[in-house]
Coordinates of C-alpha atoms and ligand atoms in Angstrom, one line a residue:
M1 CA 15.4 -24.8 -19.5
E2 CA 12.4 -22.7 -19.3
N3 CA 10.7 -21.4 -22.3
V4 CA 11.4 -17.8 -21.8
T5 CA 9.0 -16.5 -24.2
E6 CA 6.0 -18.1 -22.9
S7 CA 6.1 -17.1 -19.6
K8 CA 6.4 -13.5 -20.7
N9 CA 3.3 -11.2 -19.9
F10 CA 1.4 -9.9 -22.8
I11 CA 2.9 -6.4 -21.8
E12 CA 6.8 -7.7 -22.3
Q13 CA 5.5 -9.6 -25.5
I14 CA 4.0 -6.1 -26.9
I15 CA 7.4 -4.7 -26.1
D16 CA 9.2 -7.4 -27.9
K17 CA 7.4 -6.9 -30.9
D18 CA 7.9 -3.4 -31.0
L19 CA 11.6 -3.5 -30.7
A20 CA 11.9 -6.4 -33.2
E21 CA 10.1 -4.2 -35.4
G22 CA 12.1 -1.0 -34.9
R23 CA 9.3 0.9 -33.5
C24 CA 11.3 1.9 -30.3
G25 CA 14.6 1.9 -29.3
E26 CA 15.2 2.3 -25.5
V27 CA 12.3 1.1 -23.4
C28 CA 10.9 4.2 -21.5
T29 CA 8.2 4.0 -18.8
R30 CA 7.0 6.2 -16.4
F31 CA 4.6 5.9 -13.3
P32 CA 2.2 9.0 -13.1
P33 CA 0.7 9.5 -10.2
E34 CA -2.1 12.4 -9.1
P35 CA -0.7 13.7 -5.9
N36 CA -4.0 14.0 -4.4
G37 CA -3.4 11.3 -1.7
Y38 CA -1.3 8.4 -0.5
L39 CA 0.0 5.8 -2.9
H40 CA -1.3 2.1 -2.0
I41 CA -1.0 -1.5 -2.9
G42 CA -2.5 -0.9 -6.3
H43 CA -0.3 1.6 -7.4
A44 CA 2.6 -0.4 -6.4
K45 CA 1.6 -2.7 -8.7
S46 CA 1.8 0.0 -11.2
I47 CA 5.2 1.4 -9.9
L48 CA 6.9 -2.1 -9.9
L49 CA 5.6 -3.1 -13.2
N50 CA 6.9 0.2 -14.8
A51 CA 10.0 0.1 -12.7
G52 CA 10.5 -3.4 -13.6
L53 CA 10.1 -3.0 -17.6
A54 CA 12.9 -0.3 -17.7
K55 CA 15.1 -2.3 -15.9
E56 CA 14.5 -5.6 -17.8
Y57 CA 15.2 -3.8 -21.2
G58 CA 17.9 -1.6 -19.9
G59 CA 15.8 1.7 -20.4
K60 CA 14.8 4.4 -18.4
F61 CA 11.9 4.6 -15.9
N62 CA 10.3 8.4 -15.1
L63 CA 8.1 9.5 -11.8
R64 CA 6.1 12.0 -13.1
F65 CA 3.3 13.9 -11.1
D66 CA 0.2 14.5 -12.9
D67 CA -0.4 17.7 -11.3
T68 CA -2.9 19.4 -13.8
N69 CA -5.9 19.7 -11.1
P70 CA -4.8 22.1 -8.7
T71 CA -7.8 22.0 -6.5
K72 CA -7.0 18.4 -5.0
E73 CA -3.4 18.6 -4.9
R74 CA -1.2 19.2 -2.2
V75 CA 2.5 19.3 -1.6
E76 CA 2.4 16.6 1.1
F77 CA 1.2 14.2 -1.1
V78 CA 4.3 15.1 -3.7
E79 CA 6.5 14.4 -0.8
S80 CA 4.9 11.1 0.2
I81 CA 4.9 9.7 -3.0
K82 CA 8.5 10.1 -3.5
E83 CA 9.1 8.5 -0.2
D84 CA 7.0 5.5 -1.2
V85 CA 8.4 4.9 -4.7
K86 CA 11.8 4.9 -3.4
W87 CA 11.1 2.9 -0.4
L88 CA 9.7 0.1 -3.2
G89 CA 12.8 0.1 -4.9
A90 CA 11.8 1.7 -8.3
D91 CA 14.6 4.5 -8.9
W92 CA 13.8 7.4 -11.7
E93 CA 17.7 8.7 -11.0
D94 CA 17.5 12.1 -12.1
R95 CA 13.8 11.9 -14.1
L96 CA 11.4 13.3 -11.6
Y97 CA 9.3 15.5 -13.5
F98 CA 5.7 17.7 -12.8
A99 CA 3.2 17.9 -15.7
S100 CA 3.1 21.2 -15.1
D101 CA 6.5 21.8 -16.0
Y102 CA 5.1 21.3 -19.6
F103 CA 2.0 23.9 -19.1
E104 CA 3.7 26.5 -21.5
H105 CA 4.3 23.7 -24.4
M106 CA 0.4 22.2 -23.8
Y107 CA -0.4 25.6 -24.3
E108 CA 1.4 25.9 -27.4
A109 CA 0.0 22.4 -28.5
A110 CA -3.8 23.9 -28.0
V111 CA -2.8 26.9 -30.1
L112 CA -1.5 24.7 -32.7
L113 CA -4.8 22.4 -32.9
I114 CA -6.7 25.9 -33.0
K115 CA -4.5 26.9 -35.7
K116 CA -4.9 23.3 -37.6
G117 CA -8.9 24.0 -37.2
R118 CA -8.8 20.8 -34.7
A119 CA -9.8 22.6 -31.7
Y120 CA -12.3 25.6 -30.8
V121 CA -13.7 27.7 -28.0
S122 CA -17.1 26.7 -26.7
D123 CA -19.4 29.1 -24.8
L124 CA -21.5 26.1 -23.5
N125 CA -21.7 25.6 -19.9
A126 CA -21.1 21.8 -18.2
E127 CA -24.8 21.2 -18.1
E128 CA -25.4 21.9 -22.1
I129 CA -22.1 20.2 -23.0
R130 CA -23.4 17.4 -21.2
Q131 CA -26.9 17.4 -23.1
Y132 CA -25.4 18.0 -26.6
R133 CA -23.0 15.2 -25.8
G134 CA -25.6 12.2 -26.8
T135 CA -25.5 9.0 -25.2
L136 CA -24.3 5.6 -25.6
T137 CA -27.0 5.0 -28.4
E138 CA -27.5 8.5 -29.8
P139 CA -25.0 10.3 -31.6
G140 CA -24.1 14.2 -30.2
K141 CA -25.0 17.4 -31.8
D142 CA -22.7 20.1 -33.0
D143 CA -21.7 22.8 -30.4
P144 CA -22.8 26.2 -31.8
S145 CA -19.4 27.3 -31.4
C146 CA -17.6 25.0 -33.5
N147 CA -17.6 26.7 -36.5
R148 CA -15.8 29.8 -35.5
S149 CA -12.8 30.9 -37.3
I150 CA -9.8 30.3 -36.4
E151 CA -8.9 33.9 -35.7
E152 CA -11.6 34.4 -33.6
N153 CA -10.7 30.9 -31.6
L154 CA -7.0 32.3 -31.2
K155 CA -8.3 35.4 -29.7
L156 CA -10.8 33.8 -27.3
F157 CA -8.2 31.4 -25.9
E158 CA -5.9 34.1 -25.6
E159 CA -8.5 35.9 -23.4
M160 CA -9.2 32.8 -22.0
K161 CA -5.3 32.5 -20.5
A162 CA -5.3 36.3 -19.9
G163 CA -8.3 35.7 -17.2
K164 CA -11.1 37.7 -19.0
Y165 CA -13.2 35.0 -18.1
Q166 CA -14.8 33.1 -15.2
D167 CA -14.6 29.6 -14.6
G168 CA -16.8 27.4 -16.6
E169 CA -17.7 30.4 -18.9
K170 CA -15.6 29.0 -21.9
V171 CA -13.6 26.0 -22.6
L172 CA -11.5 24.8 -25.6
R173 CA -12.9 21.7 -27.2
A174 CA -11.0 19.4 -29.4
R175 CA -12.9 19.4 -33.0
I176 CA -13.2 15.4 -33.8
D177 CA -16.4 13.5 -34.2
M178 CA -19.7 14.6 -32.3
A179 CA -21.1 11.0 -33.8
S180 CA -18.3 9.2 -33.0
P181 CA -19.4 6.0 -31.3
N182 CA -17.0 6.5 -28.6
I183 CA -18.0 9.3 -26.3
N184 CA -14.9 10.3 -25.5
M185 CA -13.9 11.2 -29.2
R186 CA -16.8 13.9 -28.8
D187 CA -15.2 17.2 -29.1
P188 CA -13.7 16.5 -25.8
I189 CA -12.7 19.4 -23.5
I190 CA -9.0 19.9 -23.6
Y191 CA -8.4 23.2 -21.7
R192 CA -10.9 24.7 -18.6
V193 CA -10.9 28.0 -17.3
A194 CA -10.0 27.7 -13.2
H195 CA -8.9 30.7 -11.2
M196 CA -6.7 28.4 -8.9
E197 CA -3.4 28.8 -7.5
H198 CA -1.2 25.5 -8.4
H199 CA 1.2 24.1 -5.9
N200 CA 4.0 24.3 -8.5
T201 CA 3.1 27.4 -10.8
G202 CA 1.3 29.2 -8.4
N203 CA -1.3 32.1 -10.1
K204 CA 0.7 31.9 -13.4
W205 CA -2.2 30.1 -15.1
C206 CA -5.9 30.3 -15.0
I207 CA -6.3 28.0 -17.8
Y208 CA -5.7 24.4 -17.0
P209 CA -5.3 21.2 -19.4
M210 CA -7.6 18.6 -18.9
Y211 CA -6.4 14.8 -18.2
D212 CA -7.0 13.3 -21.8
F213 CA -5.3 16.3 -23.5
A214 CA -2.2 16.4 -21.2
H215 CA -1.0 12.7 -20.7
P216 CA -0.6 12.0 -24.0
I217 CA 1.8 15.1 -24.3
E218 CA 3.7 14.3 -21.1
D219 CA 4.1 11.0 -22.3
A220 CA 5.6 12.3 -26.0
V221 CA 7.5 15.1 -24.3
E222 CA 9.3 12.7 -22.4
G223 CA 10.0 10.2 -25.0
I224 CA 7.7 7.3 -23.1
T225 CA 7.8 4.3 -25.2
H226 CA 5.3 2.3 -23.5
S227 CA 2.8 4.2 -21.6
I228 CA 1.0 1.7 -19.2
C229 CA -2.2 2.7 -17.4
T230 CA -5.5 0.5 -15.8
L231 CA -8.1 -0.9 -18.0
E232 CA -10.7 2.2 -17.7
F233 CA -8.5 4.3 -20.0
E234 CA -9.2 1.5 -22.6
D235 CA -11.6 3.8 -24.3
H236 CA -9.6 6.8 -23.9
R237 CA -7.1 5.1 -26.2
P238 CA -8.3 6.8 -29.3
L239 CA -8.1 10.4 -27.9
Y240 CA -4.6 9.7 -26.8
D241 CA -3.8 8.5 -30.0
W242 CA -5.6 11.3 -31.7
V243 CA -3.7 14.0 -29.5
V244 CA -0.3 12.6 -30.2
R245 CA -0.8 12.4 -34.0
E246 CA -2.5 15.8 -34.2
V247 CA 0.2 17.6 -32.3
G248 CA 2.7 15.8 -34.5
Y249 CA 5.3 14.0 -32.3
E250 CA 7.7 12.1 -34.3
H251 CA 8.0 9.2 -31.9
P252 CA 4.5 8.4 -30.8
P253 CA 4.2 6.7 -27.3
K254 CA 1.9 3.6 -26.8
Q255 CA -1.0 3.1 -24.5
I256 CA -1.1 -0.2 -23.0
E257 CA -3.9 -1.0 -20.2
F258 CA -4.0 -3.9 -17.8
A259 CA -6.3 -4.3 -14.9
K260 CA -6.1 -2.9 -11.3
L261 CA -5.2 -4.9 -8.7
Y262 CA -8.2 -5.4 -6.3
L263 CA -8.1 -7.2 -2.7
T264 CA -10.9 -8.6 -1.0
N265 CA -12.2 -7.1 1.9
V266 CA -9.6 -4.3 2.2
V267 CA -10.3 -0.5 1.4
T268 CA -8.2 0.4 -2.0
G269 CA -9.7 3.3 -3.3
K270 CA -8.0 6.8 -2.5
R271 CA -11.3 8.5 -2.2
Y272 CA -12.6 5.5 0.4
I273 CA -9.0 5.9 2.2
K274 CA -9.4 10.0 2.2
R275 CA -12.9 9.7 3.9
L276 CA -11.3 7.2 6.8
V277 CA -8.8 9.6 7.2
E278 CA -10.7 13.0 7.2
E279 CA -13.5 11.2 9.6
K280 CA -10.6 10.4 11.8
I281 CA -11.6 6.6 11.7
V282 CA -8.0 5.8 11.6
D283 CA -5.1 7.6 12.7
G284 CA -3.8 9.3 9.3
W285 CA -3.0 7.5 5.9
D286 CA -0.1 5.6 7.7
D287 CA -2.5 3.7 10.1
P288 CA -1.6 0.1 10.1
R289 CA -5.1 -1.0 9.4
L290 CA -4.7 0.7 5.4
V291 CA -2.9 -0.8 2.6
S292 CA -1.6 2.4 1.4
I293 CA 2.4 2.1 1.1
A294 CA 3.0 4.2 4.3
A295 CA 0.6 2.1 6.5
L296 CA 2.4 -1.1 5.0
R297 CA 5.7 0.0 5.6
R298 CA 4.6 1.3 9.2
R299 CA 2.9 -2.2 10.3
G300 CA 5.9 -4.0 9.0
F301 CA 5.9 -5.1 5.6
T302 CA 8.9 -5.2 3.4
P303 CA 9.8 -3.7 0.2
E304 CA 10.4 -7.3 -0.7
S305 CA 7.4 -8.8 0.4
I306 CA 5.5 -6.1 -1.8
Q307 CA 7.4 -7.3 -4.8
K308 CA 6.7 -10.9 -4.0
F309 CA 3.2 -10.4 -3.9
V310 CA 2.7 -8.1 -7.1
E311 CA 4.9 -10.5 -8.8
L312 CA 2.0 -13.3 -7.8
C313 CA -0.4 -11.1 -8.9
G314 CA 0.6 -11.3 -12.5
I315 CA -0.4 -8.8 -14.9
S316 CA -3.7 -9.3 -16.7
K317 CA -6.3 -7.7 -19.2
S318 CA -9.3 -8.6 -17.1
N319 CA -10.2 -7.5 -13.4
S320 CA -10.3 -9.6 -10.6
S321 CA -9.9 -9.4 -6.6
V322 CA -6.8 -11.0 -4.8
D323 CA -7.1 -12.6 -1.5
Y324 CA -5.5 -10.1 1.2
A325 CA -4.4 -13.6 2.6
M326 CA -2.0 -13.9 -0.3
L327 CA -0.5 -10.5 0.9
E328 CA 0.2 -12.1 4.4
Y329 CA 1.9 -15.3 2.7
C330 CA 4.2 -12.9 1.0
I331 CA 5.2 -11.0 4.4
R332 CA 5.5 -14.2 6.2
E333 CA 7.7 -15.7 3.4
D334 CA 9.6 -13.2 3.7
L335 CA 10.2 -12.7 7.4
K336 CA 10.6 -16.6 8.0
L337 CA 14.2 -16.4 7.4
K338 CA 14.8 -12.8 8.2
K339 CA 14.0 -12.2 11.9
S340 CA 14.9 -13.1 15.2
R341 CA 12.6 -15.0 17.3
V342 CA 12.1 -13.6 20.7
M343 CA 9.7 -14.5 23.5
A344 CA 6.8 -11.8 24.9
V345 CA 3.8 -12.0 26.8
L346 CA 0.8 -10.2 26.0
D347 CA -1.2 -11.0 28.7
P348 CA 0.7 -11.4 31.7
I349 CA 0.4 -13.4 34.9
K350 CA 3.3 -13.6 37.3
V351 CA 5.2 -17.1 37.9
V352 CA 7.5 -17.9 40.9
I353 CA 9.4 -20.6 41.0
D354 CA 9.7 -21.1 44.6
N355 CA 12.6 -23.5 44.8
Y356 CA 15.0 -21.2 42.4
P357 CA 17.5 -19.1 44.8
E358 CA 16.2 -15.9 45.5
G359 CA 18.7 -13.2 43.6
Q360 CA 20.2 -15.6 41.3
T361 CA 20.1 -15.1 37.6
E362 CA 21.4 -16.8 35.0
E363 CA 22.0 -16.1 31.0
L364 CA 20.4 -18.7 28.7
T365 CA 21.5 -18.8 25.2
V366 CA 18.8 -19.2 22.3
I367 CA 19.2 -19.1 18.6
N368 CA 17.7 -16.4 16.8
N369 CA 15.9 -18.4 14.2
M370 CA 16.7 -22.0 13.2
E371 CA 16.6 -21.9 9.7
S372 CA 18.8 -19.0 9.4
P373 CA 22.2 -19.8 11.5
E374 CA 23.9 -16.8 10.3
L375 CA 21.4 -14.8 12.5
G376 CA 23.3 -15.7 15.8
S377 CA 21.8 -16.1 19.1
H378 CA 21.1 -13.9 22.0
T379 CA 21.1 -14.4 25.9
V380 CA 17.4 -14.3 27.9
P381 CA 17.9 -13.9 31.6
F382 CA 16.2 -16.9 34.0
C383 CA 15.2 -15.9 37.3
R384 CA 13.0 -16.6 40.1
E385 CA 10.0 -14.6 38.9
L386 CA 8.4 -14.9 35.3
Y387 CA 5.6 -13.9 33.4
I388 CA 3.8 -16.1 31.5
D389 CA 0.5 -15.4 29.3
R390 CA -3.0 -15.7 30.9
D391 CA -3.7 -18.1 27.9
D392 CA -1.0 -20.3 29.0
F393 CA -2.8 -21.1 32.1
M394 CA -6.0 -22.6 33.2
E395 CA -7.3 -23.4 36.7
V396 CA -9.6 -26.5 35.4
P397 CA -8.1 -27.4 32.2
P398 CA -10.6 -28.9 29.7
R399 CA -9.5 -32.6 27.8
K400 CA -6.5 -31.9 25.8
Y401 CA -5.2 -29.0 27.5
F402 CA -1.2 -29.3 27.7
R403 CA -0.3 -26.3 29.1
M404 CA 0.1 -24.9 32.9
F405 CA -2.3 -26.2 35.6
P406 CA -2.3 -27.3 39.1
G407 CA -0.3 -30.5 39.3
N408 CA 1.0 -30.5 35.5
E409 CA 4.6 -30.5 34.5
V410 CA 5.4 -28.2 31.4
R411 CA 8.8 -26.8 29.5
L412 CA 9.7 -23.1 30.0
M413 CA 11.0 -22.7 26.3
Q414 CA 14.7 -22.9 26.4
A415 CA 14.8 -23.4 30.0
Y416 CA 13.4 -25.9 32.4
F417 CA 10.9 -28.0 33.4
V418 CA 8.3 -26.3 35.8
T419 CA 5.0 -28.1 37.8
C420 CA 2.6 -25.9 39.2
N421 CA 1.4 -26.4 42.5
S422 CA -0.6 -23.3 43.7
F423 CA -1.7 -20.0 42.7
I424 CA -3.3 -17.0 43.9
K425 CA -6.6 -15.2 43.1
D426 CA -7.7 -11.6 43.8
E427 CA -11.4 -10.8 45.2
N428 CA -12.7 -11.1 41.4
G429 CA -11.2 -14.5 41.3
L430 CA -8.8 -13.4 38.6
V431 CA -5.3 -15.5 38.7
T432 CA -2.7 -13.0 39.8
E433 CA 0.0 -15.1 40.9
I434 CA 1.3 -18.9 40.1
H435 CA 3.6 -21.2 42.3
C436 CA 6.0 -23.5 40.5
T437 CA 9.0 -25.7 41.0
Y438 CA 11.2 -26.6 38.6
D439 CA 13.8 -29.3 38.0
P440 CA 17.1 -28.0 37.7
A441 CA 18.2 -30.9 35.8
S442 CA 16.2 -30.0 33.3
K443 CA 18.1 -27.1 31.9
G444 CA 17.6 -26.0 28.6
G445 CA 14.4 -27.7 28.5
N446 CA 15.8 -30.9 27.8
S447 CA 14.4 -34.1 29.8
P448 CA 17.0 -35.5 32.5
D449 CA 15.4 -38.7 32.5
G450 CA 13.6 -39.5 29.4
R451 CA 10.1 -38.2 30.9
K452 CA 8.2 -36.2 28.5
V453 CA 6.5 -32.9 28.8
K454 CA 3.4 -32.4 26.6
G455 CA 3.1 -28.7 26.7
T456 CA 5.8 -25.9 25.9
I457 CA 5.0 -22.3 26.9
H458 CA 7.2 -18.9 26.3
W459 CA 7.6 -16.6 29.2
V460 CA 10.0 -13.5 30.1
P461 CA 11.9 -12.7 33.1
A462 CA 9.9 -10.4 35.6
P463 CA 12.5 -8.1 36.4
Y464 CA 14.2 -7.8 33.4
A465 CA 11.4 -7.6 30.7
K466 CA 10.6 -4.6 29.2
Q467 CA 6.6 -3.3 29.1
A468 CA 5.6 -2.8 25.7
E469 CA 2.3 -2.1 24.0
V470 CA 1.0 -4.3 21.3
R471 CA -1.5 -3.6 18.6
L472 CA -3.2 -6.1 17.1
Y473 CA -5.6 -5.1 13.9
E474 CA -8.2 -7.4 11.7
N475 CA -9.7 -6.2 8.4
I476 CA -11.0 -2.5 8.9
V477 CA -13.8 -3.4 7.1
D478 CA -16.6 -6.0 8.3
E479 CA -15.7 -9.4 6.1
E480 CA -18.9 -10.9 6.4
L481 CA -21.2 -8.0 5.5
G482 CA -19.0 -6.8 2.6
V483 CA -16.8 -3.7 2.2
Y484 CA -19.4 -1.2 1.3
N485 CA -22.9 -0.7 1.8
E486 CA -25.7 -0.1 -0.4
D487 CA -25.3 3.5 0.1
G488 CA -21.7 3.3 -0.9
S489 CA -20.6 3.9 3.2
L490 CA -18.0 1.4 4.4
N491 CA -19.4 -1.6 6.6
L492 CA -16.6 -0.9 9.3
N493 CA -15.2 -3.9 11.8
P494 CA -15.8 -2.4 15.4
N495 CA -12.9 -4.8 16.5
S496 CA -10.4 -3.7 13.8
L497 CA -7.6 -2.7 16.6
K498 CA -7.1 -4.2 19.8
V499 CA -4.6 -2.5 22.1
L500 CA -2.7 -4.6 24.9
N501 CA -1.1 -2.0 27.1
N502 CA 0.6 -4.3 29.6
C503 CA 2.7 -6.7 27.6
Y504 CA 6.4 -7.9 28.2
V505 CA 9.3 -8.4 26.0
E506 CA 12.6 -10.3 26.7
P507 CA 15.6 -7.7 26.9
Y508 CA 16.5 -8.5 23.6
A509 CA 14.0 -6.6 21.8
A510 CA 13.9 -4.1 24.4
N511 CA 15.8 -1.8 22.4
A512 CA 14.4 -2.3 19.2
K513 CA 14.2 0.8 16.7
A514 CA 11.3 1.9 14.5
Y515 CA 10.7 -0.5 12.0
D516 CA 12.5 -3.2 13.6
S517 CA 10.7 -6.5 13.5
F518 CA 10.8 -9.7 15.5
Q519 CA 8.8 -13.3 15.5
F520 CA 7.2 -13.3 18.8
V521 CA 7.2 -16.8 19.6
R522 CA 3.5 -18.4 19.0
Q523 CA 2.3 -15.2 18.4
G524 CA 3.1 -13.8 14.8
Y525 CA 5.4 -11.3 13.6
F526 CA 5.5 -7.9 14.9
C527 CA 7.1 -4.5 14.3
V528 CA 8.0 -1.2 16.4
D529 CA 5.6 1.5 15.3
A530 CA 7.6 4.0 14.2
K531 CA 5.1 6.7 14.9
D532 CA 4.1 5.9 18.5
T533 CA 7.5 4.5 19.9
T534 CA 9.0 7.1 22.0
E535 CA 11.9 6.7 24.4
D536 CA 9.7 5.9 27.6
K537 CA 7.1 3.9 25.6
L538 CA 7.8 0.9 23.0
V539 CA 4.9 0.0 20.6
F540 CA 4.8 -3.2 18.6
N541 CA 2.2 -3.8 15.6
R542 CA 1.3 -7.1 14.6
I543 CA 2.1 -7.4 11.0
V544 CA 1.1 -10.6 10.8
S545 CA -0.2 -14.0 12.5
L546 CA 2.2 -17.2 12.2
K547 CA -0.5 -19.6 10.8
S548 CA -2.9 -19.3 8.0
S549 CA -5.1 -21.7 6.2
Y550 CA -4.0 -19.8 3.1
T551 CA -2.3 -21.6 0.2
L552 CA -1.0 -20.1 -2.9
P553 CA -3.4 -20.7 -6.0
G554 CA -2.3 -23.7 -8.2
K555 CA -0.6 -25.1 -5.4
K556 CA -1.9 -27.9 -2.7
Ligands
ATP1 P1 -7.3 5.6 -7.2 O1 -8.2 5.0 -7.7 O2 -7.3 4.5 -6.2 O3 -7.5 6.9 -6.4 P2 -6.0 6.8 -9.2 O4 -5.9 5.7 -10.3 O5 -7.1 7.5 -9.4 O6 -6.0 5.6 -7.9 P3 -3.2 7.9 -9.9 O7 -2.7 8.9 -9.2 O8 -4.3 8.5 -10.8 O9 -4.8 7.2 -8.9 O10 -3.0 6.7 -10.5 C1 -1.4 6.6 -10.7 C2 -1.3 5.2 -11.7 O11 -1.3 4.1 -10.6 C3 -2.0 5.3 -12.7 O12 -1.2 4.6 -14.0 C4 -3.2 4.3 -12.6 O13 -3.5 3.6 -13.3 C5 -2.4 3.3 -11.3 N1 -3.4 2.6 -10.7 C6 -4.2 3.4 -9.6 N2 -4.6 2.5 -8.9 C7 -4.3 0.8 -9.3 C8 -4.6 -0.1 -9.1 N3 -5.6 -0.7 -8.1 N4 -3.9 -1.1 -9.3 C9 -2.9 -1.1 -10.2 N5 -2.4 0.3 -10.9 C10 -3.3 1.1 -10.2
MG2 MG1 -6.9 9.4 -10.7

């Protein structure tokens, strides 16, 4: 038996201890996205971690929108986030919450702090507050407004709420310690004036709580026991604890930080993705070159592959980057046993089998997936005119080229042995048609007399194949130059998208629907594009190629 305790991550160990010592009963976690963009692979880690812990401990998982900043938030993002969280398999049941649902409660909490002498209204503007705050090496200076009477503070805060002041004219600050070595504790702003419409509360409020004040309250109100966030909030934890304590919640939530997930050569930051979208460098938040959840889904990734990936990444306290190839490894592993293999020709040349009877068609049976017999089989028609890939023919072959060339015999996958006799070129020297003869005795691609052929190539039957567009992807940023330039701009890879618009797939894949995926023999895994596929046009995205030199860390 494995030693279960040892294989637990540090968060599970904290939870075990809290349960053992009676600090919490039922484990409650949450995922608290700000609805200011689409979710990406990094968020998937947080979602699966939080939902996974709730499940593991038989507790609850909430989805809560941190919508305290009306400038950047949009309903479109709320909807996309819900869809993505659901797709990943995290179930919030009936616990969908919005921070804005608690605005009244937060307001009352602020009033309570004022009454306790723990908060005051400040007249300083943003620049002055910065100056008064001090630096890492110098303490801050007291705000001239910090000694206002409780009555005056209550009146001014009420006036802030009533709309008497312009944006930035007054703020509410927590009274903590201007000399604290932790700058977050130097009388942080907890409420600001912002005359803005909110996607949920409309024009009801013109004051909005700051994140560091709002977040602990949201957690406490929902009975969250373990509030898991990323490392950059470590220095905010004393303030988190201060808010929970001063407002006086009976069951204080505990903040735990873990390292963000970063991927090499990939753009994860919402800010950067947003820029690519706004500058129309990509085709929306779901462009398959991105690593937003919507993009991964569109490209053909599965929730299982992302779960596997997150699991392999593990949970840690120190920042590091994971190789993008590991994500590719996970999707390849997931699709390997689940998907049918079909033949597709991405750059067609016509092949005519001169000795095959004109007008004849035979149905050949092929196994869908040799490793998963339960996936069954399908048929592919064979006839006189086929397409093969341009790569699979050479007029003058180099050494060790075993595919088709004049005089050479090759196997057409699952079909027959054929020998190339001649070919036709157009005026530009491009080969347009190849003529072969086949050996009827080699049906199924089996040698009739023990003679061997070295090359096996895939093909599709020309009259029955379905035309399709195929999109091949590379990283959107240039791997050699690095993701970011010195000025913060992105080093874009000009070849990140290659569109092949005259491809053919065998009839079995012709009626594929959005998100269906296949292994295209020798080419990789491909998924039907959900956005651009129409009745008349079939579009495939390459999810991942078949091979990689990638090996799992720790494995040979
Ligand atoms: P970004 O920096 O990409 O804009 P964010 O942190 O601003 O992301 P939020 O909506 O505020 O996005 O985050 C929701 C939750 O997801 C937070 O708990 C945050 O810590 C977590 N999260 C964000 N990015 C990552 C990441 N790369 N890895 C793990 N968790 C993340
Ligand atoms: Mg954020």
